[in-house]
GROMACS .gro file of N, CA and C in nm:
model
  414
    1UNK      N    1   4.438   5.507   2.832
    1UNK     CA    2   4.450   5.410   2.725
    1UNK      C    3   4.596   5.382   2.695
    2UNK      N    4   4.678   5.485   2.697
    2UNK     CA    5   4.820   5.465   2.671
    2UNK      C    6   4.883   5.377   2.778
    3UNK      N    7   4.841   5.398   2.903
    3UNK     CA    8   4.894   5.317   3.012
    3UNK      C    9   4.853   5.170   2.995
    4UNK      N   10   4.731   5.146   2.949
    4UNK     CA   11   4.686   5.009   2.927
    4UNK      C   12   4.763   4.944   2.813
    5UNK      N   13   4.796   5.021   2.710
    5UNK     CA   14   4.871   4.968   2.597
    5UNK      C   15   5.014   4.932   2.637
    6UNK      N   16   5.069   5.006   2.736
    6UNK     CA   17   5.207   4.984   2.777
    6UNK      C   18   5.226   4.867   2.871
    7UNK      N   19   5.121   4.811   2.923
    7UNK     CA   20   5.132   4.700   3.018
    7UNK      C   21   5.098   4.570   2.946
    8UNK      N   22   5.186   4.471   2.955
    8UNK     CA   23   5.166   4.346   2.882
    8UNK      C   24   5.042   4.269   2.927
    9UNK      N   25   4.993   4.295   3.048
    9UNK     CA   26   4.875   4.222   3.097
    9UNK      C   27   4.746   4.274   3.036
   10UNK      N   28   4.745   4.397   2.990
   10UNK     CA   29   4.622   4.456   2.937
   10UNK      C   30   4.631   4.492   2.789
   11UNK      N   31   4.745   4.474   2.727
   11UNK     CA   32   4.759   4.517   2.588
   11UNK      C   33   4.760   4.398   2.493
   12UNK      N   34   4.742   4.429   2.367
   12UNK     CA   35   4.747   4.328   2.262
   12UNK      C   36   4.610   4.283   2.218
   13UNK      N   37   4.595   4.269   2.089
   13UNK     CA   38   4.471   4.217   2.033
   13UNK      C   39   4.351   4.306   2.055
   14UNK      N   40   4.373   4.435   2.072
   14UNK     CA   41   4.262   4.526   2.093
   14UNK      C   42   4.204   4.521   2.233
   15UNK      N   43   4.273   4.454   2.324
   15UNK     CA   44   4.222   4.438   2.459
   15UNK      C   45   4.207   4.571   2.531
   16UNK      N   46   4.297   4.666   2.503
   16UNK     CA   47   4.289   4.794   2.574
   16UNK      C   48   4.161   4.871   2.537
   17UNK      N   49   4.120   4.863   2.409
   17UNK     CA   50   3.995   4.928   2.369
   17UNK      C   51   3.876   4.861   2.437
   18UNK      N   52   3.882   4.729   2.448
   18UNK     CA   53   3.775   4.656   2.516
   18UNK      C   54   3.769   4.695   2.664
   19UNK      N   55   3.884   4.715   2.726
   19UNK     CA   56   3.887   4.756   2.866
   19UNK      C   57   3.829   4.896   2.884
   20UNK      N   58   3.864   4.986   2.793
   20UNK     CA   59   3.809   5.121   2.800
   20UNK      C   60   3.658   5.117   2.783
   21UNK      N   61   3.610   5.036   2.689
   21UNK     CA   62   3.466   5.023   2.670
   21UNK      C   63   3.399   4.964   2.795
   22UNK      N   64   3.465   4.868   2.859
   22UNK     CA   65   3.412   4.809   2.982
   22UNK      C   66   3.409   4.911   3.095
   23UNK      N   67   3.512   4.993   3.105
   23UNK     CA   68   3.515   5.099   3.207
   23UNK      C   69   3.400   5.196   3.183
   24UNK      N   70   3.379   5.234   3.058
   24UNK     CA   71   3.268   5.325   3.025
   24UNK      C   72   3.133   5.263   3.059
   25UNK      N   73   3.116   5.135   3.025
   25UNK     CA   74   2.990   5.066   3.054
   25UNK      C   75   2.964   5.061   3.205
   26UNK      N   76   3.067   5.023   3.280
   26UNK     CA   77   3.052   5.016   3.426
   26UNK      C   78   3.027   5.154   3.486
   27UNK      N   79   3.094   5.254   3.432
   27UNK     CA   80   3.074   5.391   3.482
   27UNK      C   81   2.929   5.433   3.464
   28UNK      N   82   2.876   5.408   3.346
   28UNK     CA   83   2.736   5.446   3.320
   28UNK      C   84   2.639   5.372   3.410
   29UNK      N   85   2.665   5.244   3.436
   29UNK     CA   86   2.574   5.169   3.523
   29UNK      C   87   2.583   5.218   3.667
   30UNK      N   88   2.701   5.256   3.712
   30UNK     CA   89   2.715   5.312   3.847
   30UNK      C   90   2.649   5.449   3.857
   31UNK      N   91   2.662   5.529   3.751
   31UNK     CA   92   2.600   5.661   3.751
   31UNK      C   93   2.448   5.651   3.755
   32UNK      N   94   2.393   5.549   3.690
   32UNK     CA   95   2.247   5.531   3.697
   32UNK      C   96   2.204   5.510   3.841
   33UNK      N   97   2.283   5.433   3.915
   33UNK     CA   98   2.249   5.405   4.055
   33UNK      C   99   2.268   5.529   4.143
   34UNK      N  100   2.384   5.593   4.130
   34UNK     CA  101   2.420   5.698   4.225
   34UNK      C  102   2.381   5.838   4.182
   35UNK      N  103   2.367   5.863   4.053
   35UNK     CA  104   2.326   5.996   4.009
   35UNK      C  105   2.176   6.006   3.988
   36UNK      N  106   2.109   5.893   3.980
   36UNK     CA  107   1.965   5.894   3.959
   36UNK      C  108   1.888   5.945   4.078
   37UNK      N  109   1.940   5.921   4.198
   37UNK     CA  110   1.870   5.959   4.320
   37UNK      C  111   1.973   6.003   4.423
   38UNK      N  112   1.969   6.130   4.459
   38UNK     CA  113   2.066   6.183   4.555
   38UNK      C  114   2.024   6.159   4.700
   39UNK      N  115   1.915   6.090   4.723
   39UNK     CA  116   1.867   6.071   4.860
   39UNK      C  117   1.969   5.998   4.946
   40UNK      N  118   2.054   5.915   4.886
   40UNK     CA  119   2.153   5.842   4.963
   40UNK      C  120   2.257   5.935   5.025
   41UNK      N  121   2.268   6.059   4.974
   41UNK     CA  122   2.363   6.156   5.029
   41UNK      C  123   2.308   6.229   5.150
   42UNK      N  124   2.178   6.217   5.173
   42UNK     CA  125   2.115   6.294   5.279
   42UNK      C  126   2.175   6.258   5.414
   43UNK      N  127   2.220   6.358   5.484
   43UNK     CA  128   2.276   6.337   5.617
   43UNK      C  129   2.167   6.340   5.722
   44UNK      N  130   2.195   6.291   5.842
   44UNK     CA  131   2.094   6.286   5.946
   44UNK      C  132   2.056   6.421   6.004
   45UNK      N  133   2.142   6.521   5.990
   45UNK     CA  134   2.114   6.650   6.054
   45UNK      C  135   2.113   6.764   5.955
   46UNK      N  136   2.047   6.743   5.842
   46UNK     CA  137   2.041   6.848   5.740
   46UNK      C  138   1.914   6.931   5.757
   47UNK      N  139   1.922   7.057   5.718
   47UNK     CA  140   1.802   7.141   5.724
   47UNK      C  141   1.712   7.110   5.604
   48UNK      N  142   1.597   7.177   5.596
   48UNK     CA  143   1.499   7.147   5.491
   48UNK      C  144   1.556   7.167   5.352
   49UNK      N  145   1.641   7.268   5.334
   49UNK     CA  146   1.695   7.299   5.203
   49UNK      C  147   1.780   7.184   5.149
   50UNK      N  148   1.857   7.121   5.237
   50UNK     CA  149   1.946   7.014   5.194
   50UNK      C  150   1.888   6.876   5.219
   51UNK      N  151   1.764   6.868   5.263
   51UNK     CA  152   1.706   6.740   5.300
   51UNK      C  153   1.687   6.645   5.183
   52UNK      N  154   1.688   6.698   5.061
   52UNK     CA  155   1.668   6.612   4.945
   52UNK      C  156   1.795   6.538   4.907
   53UNK      N  157   1.904   6.562   4.976
   53UNK     CA  158   2.030   6.497   4.942
   53UNK      C  159   2.116   6.590   4.861
   54UNK      N  160   2.194   6.534   4.766
   54UNK     CA  161   2.286   6.612   4.688
   54UNK      C  162   2.218   6.697   4.583
   55UNK      N  163   2.297   6.776   4.515
   55UNK     CA  164   2.245   6.859   4.408
   55UNK      C  165   2.340   6.850   4.289
   56UNK      N  166   2.320   6.936   4.193
   56UNK     CA  167   2.399   6.931   4.071
   56UNK      C  168   2.548   6.953   4.098
   57UNK      N  169   2.579   7.029   4.203
   57UNK     CA  170   2.720   7.052   4.235
   57UNK      C  171   2.790   6.923   4.274
   58UNK      N  172   2.716   6.834   4.338
   58UNK     CA  173   2.774   6.707   4.381
   58UNK      C  174   2.786   6.607   4.267
   59UNK      N  175   2.712   6.628   4.161
   59UNK     CA  176   2.706   6.531   4.051
   59UNK      C  177   2.843   6.507   3.988
   60UNK      N  178   2.923   6.610   3.970
   60UNK     CA  179   3.053   6.590   3.906
   60UNK      C  180   3.145   6.507   3.994
   61UNK      N  181   3.134   6.525   4.125
   61UNK     CA  182   3.219   6.448   4.216
   61UNK      C  183   3.174   6.302   4.221
   62UNK      N  184   3.044   6.280   4.220
   62UNK     CA  185   2.991   6.144   4.220
   62UNK      C  186   3.027   6.076   4.089
   63UNK      N  187   3.017   6.147   3.979
   63UNK     CA  188   3.051   6.091   3.849
   63UNK      C  189   3.197   6.048   3.844
   64UNK      N  190   3.283   6.130   3.900
   64UNK     CA  191   3.426   6.096   3.902
   64UNK      C  192   3.452   5.973   3.989
   65UNK      N  193   3.384   5.966   4.103
   65UNK     CA  194   3.399   5.850   4.190
   65UNK      C  195   3.350   5.724   4.120
   66UNK      N  196   3.243   5.736   4.042
   66UNK     CA  197   3.193   5.622   3.966
   66UNK      C  198   3.296   5.574   3.865
   67UNK      N  199   3.363   5.668   3.799
   67UNK     CA  200   3.466   5.630   3.701
   67UNK      C  201   3.583   5.560   3.770
   68UNK      N  202   3.624   5.608   3.885
   68UNK     CA  203   3.735   5.545   3.958
   68UNK      C  204   3.697   5.404   3.999
   69UNK      N  205   3.576   5.387   4.053
   69UNK     CA  206   3.530   5.254   4.094
   69UNK      C  207   3.518   5.160   3.974
   70UNK      N  208   3.466   5.211   3.863
   70UNK     CA  209   3.454   5.129   3.743
   70UNK      C  210   3.591   5.087   3.690
   71UNK      N  211   3.686   5.178   3.694
   71UNK     CA  212   3.822   5.146   3.651
   71UNK      C  213   3.881   5.037   3.739
   72UNK      N  214   3.862   5.049   3.869
   72UNK     CA  215   3.912   4.947   3.961
   72UNK      C  216   3.848   4.812   3.932
   73UNK      N  217   3.718   4.810   3.912
   73UNK     CA  218   3.647   4.685   3.885
   73UNK      C  219   3.692   4.622   3.753
   74UNK      N  220   3.713   4.703   3.652
   74UNK     CA  221   3.749   4.650   3.520
   74UNK      C  222   3.893   4.601   3.514
   75UNK      N  223   3.983   4.664   3.588
   75UNK     CA  224   4.125   4.626   3.582
   75UNK      C  225   4.164   4.520   3.683
   76UNK      N  226   4.088   4.504   3.789
   76UNK     CA  227   4.125   4.409   3.895
   76UNK      C  228   4.149   4.266   3.845
   77UNK      N  229   4.072   4.212   3.751
   77UNK     CA  230   4.100   4.075   3.705
   77UNK      C  231   4.238   4.059   3.640
   78UNK      N  232   4.295   4.167   3.588
   78UNK     CA  233   4.423   4.159   3.519
   78UNK      C  234   4.542   4.180   3.612
   79UNK      N  235   4.517   4.231   3.731
   79UNK     CA  236   4.624   4.262   3.825
   79UNK      C  237   4.594   4.198   3.959
   80UNK      N  238   4.658   4.084   3.990
   80UNK     CA  239   4.632   4.021   4.119
   80UNK      C  240   4.676   4.110   4.236
   81UNK      N  241   4.773   4.196   4.211
   81UNK     CA  242   4.821   4.287   4.315
   81UNK      C  243   4.739   4.416   4.309
   82UNK      N  244   4.657   4.438   4.411
   82UNK     CA  245   4.569   4.555   4.416
   82UNK      C  246   4.647   4.685   4.411
   83UNK      N  247   4.767   4.685   4.465
   83UNK     CA  248   4.846   4.810   4.466
   83UNK      C  249   4.879   4.855   4.324
   84UNK      N  250   4.894   4.761   4.230
   84UNK     CA  251   4.921   4.797   4.091
   84UNK      C  252   4.802   4.871   4.031
   85UNK      N  253   4.681   4.819   4.058
   85UNK     CA  254   4.560   4.884   4.008
   85UNK      C  255   4.548   5.023   4.068
   86UNK      N  256   4.573   5.034   4.197
   86UNK     CA  257   4.565   5.165   4.262
   86UNK      C  258   4.668   5.261   4.206
   87UNK      N  259   4.787   5.211   4.173
   87UNK     CA  260   4.889   5.297   4.113
   87UNK      C  261   4.843   5.350   3.978
   88UNK      N  262   4.780   5.264   3.897
   88UNK     CA  263   4.730   5.307   3.766
   88UNK      C  264   4.622   5.414   3.785
   89UNK      N  265   4.532   5.390   3.879
   89UNK     CA  266   4.424   5.486   3.902
   89UNK      C  267   4.482   5.617   3.954
   90UNK      N  268   4.575   5.610   4.047
   90UNK     CA  269   4.636   5.733   4.099
   90UNK      C  270   4.710   5.809   3.991
   91UNK      N  271   4.779   5.735   3.904
   91UNK     CA  272   4.852   5.801   3.795
   91UNK      C  273   4.754   5.871   3.702
   92UNK      N  274   4.644   5.803   3.671
   92UNK     CA  275   4.544   5.862   3.581
   92UNK      C  276   4.477   5.983   3.646
   93UNK      N  277   4.434   5.968   3.768
   93UNK     CA  278   4.368   6.078   3.838
   93UNK      C  279   4.468   6.187   3.874
   94UNK      N  280   4.594   6.151   3.887
   94UNK     CA  281   4.697   6.248   3.920
   94UNK      C  282   4.734   6.338   3.803
   95UNK      N  283   4.673   6.313   3.688
   95UNK     CA  284   4.701   6.398   3.573
   95UNK      C  285   4.664   6.542   3.603
   96UNK      N  286   4.578   6.561   3.702
   96UNK     CA  287   4.541   6.696   3.741
   96UNK      C  288   4.638   6.758   3.840
   97UNK      N  289   4.742   6.684   3.877
   97UNK     CA  290   4.839   6.737   3.972
   97UNK      C  291   4.908   6.861   3.915
   98UNK      N  292   4.936   6.860   3.785
   98UNK     CA  293   4.998   6.976   3.722
   98UNK      C  294   4.904   7.096   3.730
   99UNK      N  295   4.778   7.074   3.699
   99UNK     CA  296   4.681   7.183   3.707
   99UNK      C  297   4.671   7.235   3.849
  100UNK      N  298   4.675   7.145   3.945
  100UNK     CA  299   4.667   7.185   4.085
  100UNK      C  300   4.787   7.270   4.125
  101UNK      N  301   4.906   7.229   4.082
  101UNK     CA  302   5.025   7.307   4.118
  101UNK      C  303   5.025   7.443   4.049
  102UNK      N  304   4.976   7.448   3.925
  102UNK     CA  305   4.967   7.576   3.854
  102UNK      C  306   4.867   7.667   3.925
  103UNK      N  307   4.752   7.611   3.964
  103UNK     CA  308   4.654   7.691   4.037
  103UNK      C  309   4.709   7.739   4.171
  104UNK      N  310   4.783   7.652   4.239
  104UNK     CA  311   4.844   7.692   4.366
  104UNK      C  312   4.940   7.808   4.347
  105UNK      N  313   5.020   7.803   4.243
  105UNK     CA  314   5.113   7.912   4.214
  105UNK      C  315   5.036   8.039   4.179
  106UNK      N  316   4.926   8.023   4.107
  106UNK     CA  317   4.844   8.140   4.072
  106UNK      C  318   4.781   8.203   4.194
  107UNK      N  319   4.733   8.121   4.286
  107UNK     CA  320   4.674   8.174   4.409
  107UNK      C  321   4.781   8.245   4.492
  108UNK      N  322   4.899   8.186   4.501
  108UNK     CA  323   5.008   8.249   4.577
  108UNK      C  324   5.045   8.384   4.517
  109UNK      N  325   5.052   8.390   4.384
  109UNK     CA  326   5.085   8.517   4.317
  109UNK      C  327   4.974   8.619   4.340
  110UNK      N  328   4.849   8.575   4.332
  110UNK     CA  329   4.736   8.666   4.355
  110UNK      C  330   4.737   8.718   4.497
  111UNK      N  331   4.771   8.633   4.593
  111UNK     CA  332   4.777   8.677   4.733
  111UNK      C  333   4.886   8.782   4.753
  112UNK      N  334   4.997   8.768   4.681
  112UNK     CA  335   5.105   8.866   4.694
  112UNK      C  336   5.068   8.998   4.628
  113UNK      N  337   4.988   8.994   4.521
  113UNK     CA  338   4.958   9.116   4.447
  113UNK      C  339   4.833   9.189   4.494
  114UNK      N  340   4.749   9.123   4.571
  114UNK     CA  341   4.624   9.186   4.611
  114UNK      C  342   4.644   9.288   4.722
  115UNK      N  343   4.556   9.387   4.725
  115UNK     CA  344   4.563   9.487   4.832
  115UNK      C  345   4.498   9.435   4.960
  116UNK      N  346   4.404   9.341   4.944
  116UNK     CA  347   4.332   9.288   5.060
  116UNK      C  348   4.334   9.134   5.054
  117UNK      N  349   4.438   9.073   5.112
  117UNK     CA  350   4.448   8.927   5.108
  117UNK      C  351   4.330   8.856   5.175
  118UNK      N  352   4.273   8.917   5.278
  118UNK     CA  353   4.161   8.856   5.348
  118UNK      C  354   4.039   8.847   5.255
  119UNK      N  355   4.010   8.953   5.184
  119UNK     CA  356   3.896   8.953   5.091
  119UNK      C  357   3.918   8.849   4.981
  120UNK      N  358   4.040   8.837   4.932
  120UNK     CA  359   4.070   8.738   4.830
  120UNK      C  360   4.050   8.597   4.886
  121UNK      N  361   4.097   8.573   5.007
  121UNK     CA  362   4.080   8.441   5.069
  121UNK      C  363   3.931   8.409   5.086
  122UNK      N  364   3.851   8.508   5.125
  122UNK     CA  365   3.707   8.487   5.140
  122UNK      C  366   3.645   8.451   5.006
  123UNK      N  367   3.685   8.520   4.898
  123UNK     CA  368   3.631   8.488   4.765
  123UNK      C  369   3.670   8.347   4.721
  124UNK      N  370   3.793   8.306   4.752
  124UNK     CA  371   3.838   8.173   4.714
  124UNK      C  372   3.759   8.066   4.790
  125UNK      N  373   3.740   8.088   4.920
  125UNK     CA  374   3.665   7.991   5.001
  125UNK      C  375   3.520   7.985   4.955
  126UNK      N  376   3.461   8.099   4.920
  126UNK     CA  377   3.323   8.099   4.869
  126UNK      C  378   3.315   8.021   4.738
  127UNK      N  379   3.416   8.036   4.652
  127UNK     CA  380   3.416   7.962   4.527
  127UNK      C  381   3.427   7.812   4.552
  128UNK      N  382   3.509   7.773   4.649
  128UNK     CA  383   3.519   7.632   4.685
  128UNK      C  384   3.387   7.580   4.740
  129UNK      N  385   3.324   7.660   4.825
  129UNK     CA  386   3.195   7.620   4.883
  129UNK      C  387   3.090   7.608   4.773
  130UNK      N  388   3.096   7.696   4.675
  130UNK     CA  389   3.001   7.688   4.564
  130UNK      C  390   3.022   7.560   4.485
  131UNK      N  391   3.148   7.523   4.466
  131UNK     CA  392   3.179   7.402   4.391
  131UNK      C  393   3.143   7.277   4.469
  132UNK      N  394   3.179   7.272   4.596
  132UNK     CA  395   3.161   7.151   4.676
  132UNK      C  396   3.032   7.148   4.756
  133UNK      N  397   2.966   7.261   4.769
  133UNK     CA  398   2.842   7.266   4.846
  133UNK      C  399   2.869   7.266   4.995
  134UNK      N  400   2.763   7.270   5.072
  134UNK     CA  401   2.779   7.279   5.217
  134UNK      C  402   2.830   7.149   5.279
  135UNK      N  403   2.821   7.037   5.208
  135UNK     CA  404   2.867   6.911   5.264
  135UNK      C  405   3.017   6.910   5.285
  136UNK      N  406   3.089   6.981   5.202
  136UNK     CA  407   3.234   6.984   5.216
  136UNK      C  408   3.280   7.066   5.334
  137UNK      N  409   3.193   7.143   5.393
  137UNK     CA  410   3.234   7.231   5.501
  137UNK      C  411   3.163   7.199   5.632
  138UNK      N  412   3.081   7.096   5.633
  138UNK     CA  413   3.007   7.063   5.755
  138UNK      C  414   3.096   7.001   5.859
   0.00000   0.00000   0.00000
């Protein structure tokens, strides 16, 4: 919202609040399509357990993708240059870059302090697999 207020093409007259509301509306409509039925995620060579498509672990990733797509759709009319819209989206989504660097430093410190770096690496990979599911590792 602050970024929208700072740009003359999207700010003024309450336009930024209207844009945020439009992004929310578009996000919800995309989530109805993509989160309502995970069958579209089903791959051609999945076993019976994964044959139903995605699961709850995938929902957060799909939801985030819906928000990014909705943001792109809502801001595109105001920015003829697509790279500007992508920069705004990257800046917004990049807000987690700090968290990522802090986590990276934490993992590096944990690897230095652990007695068994291999066991720690296995636990980290298992946690990633739990978060992303088997699709991220296929």
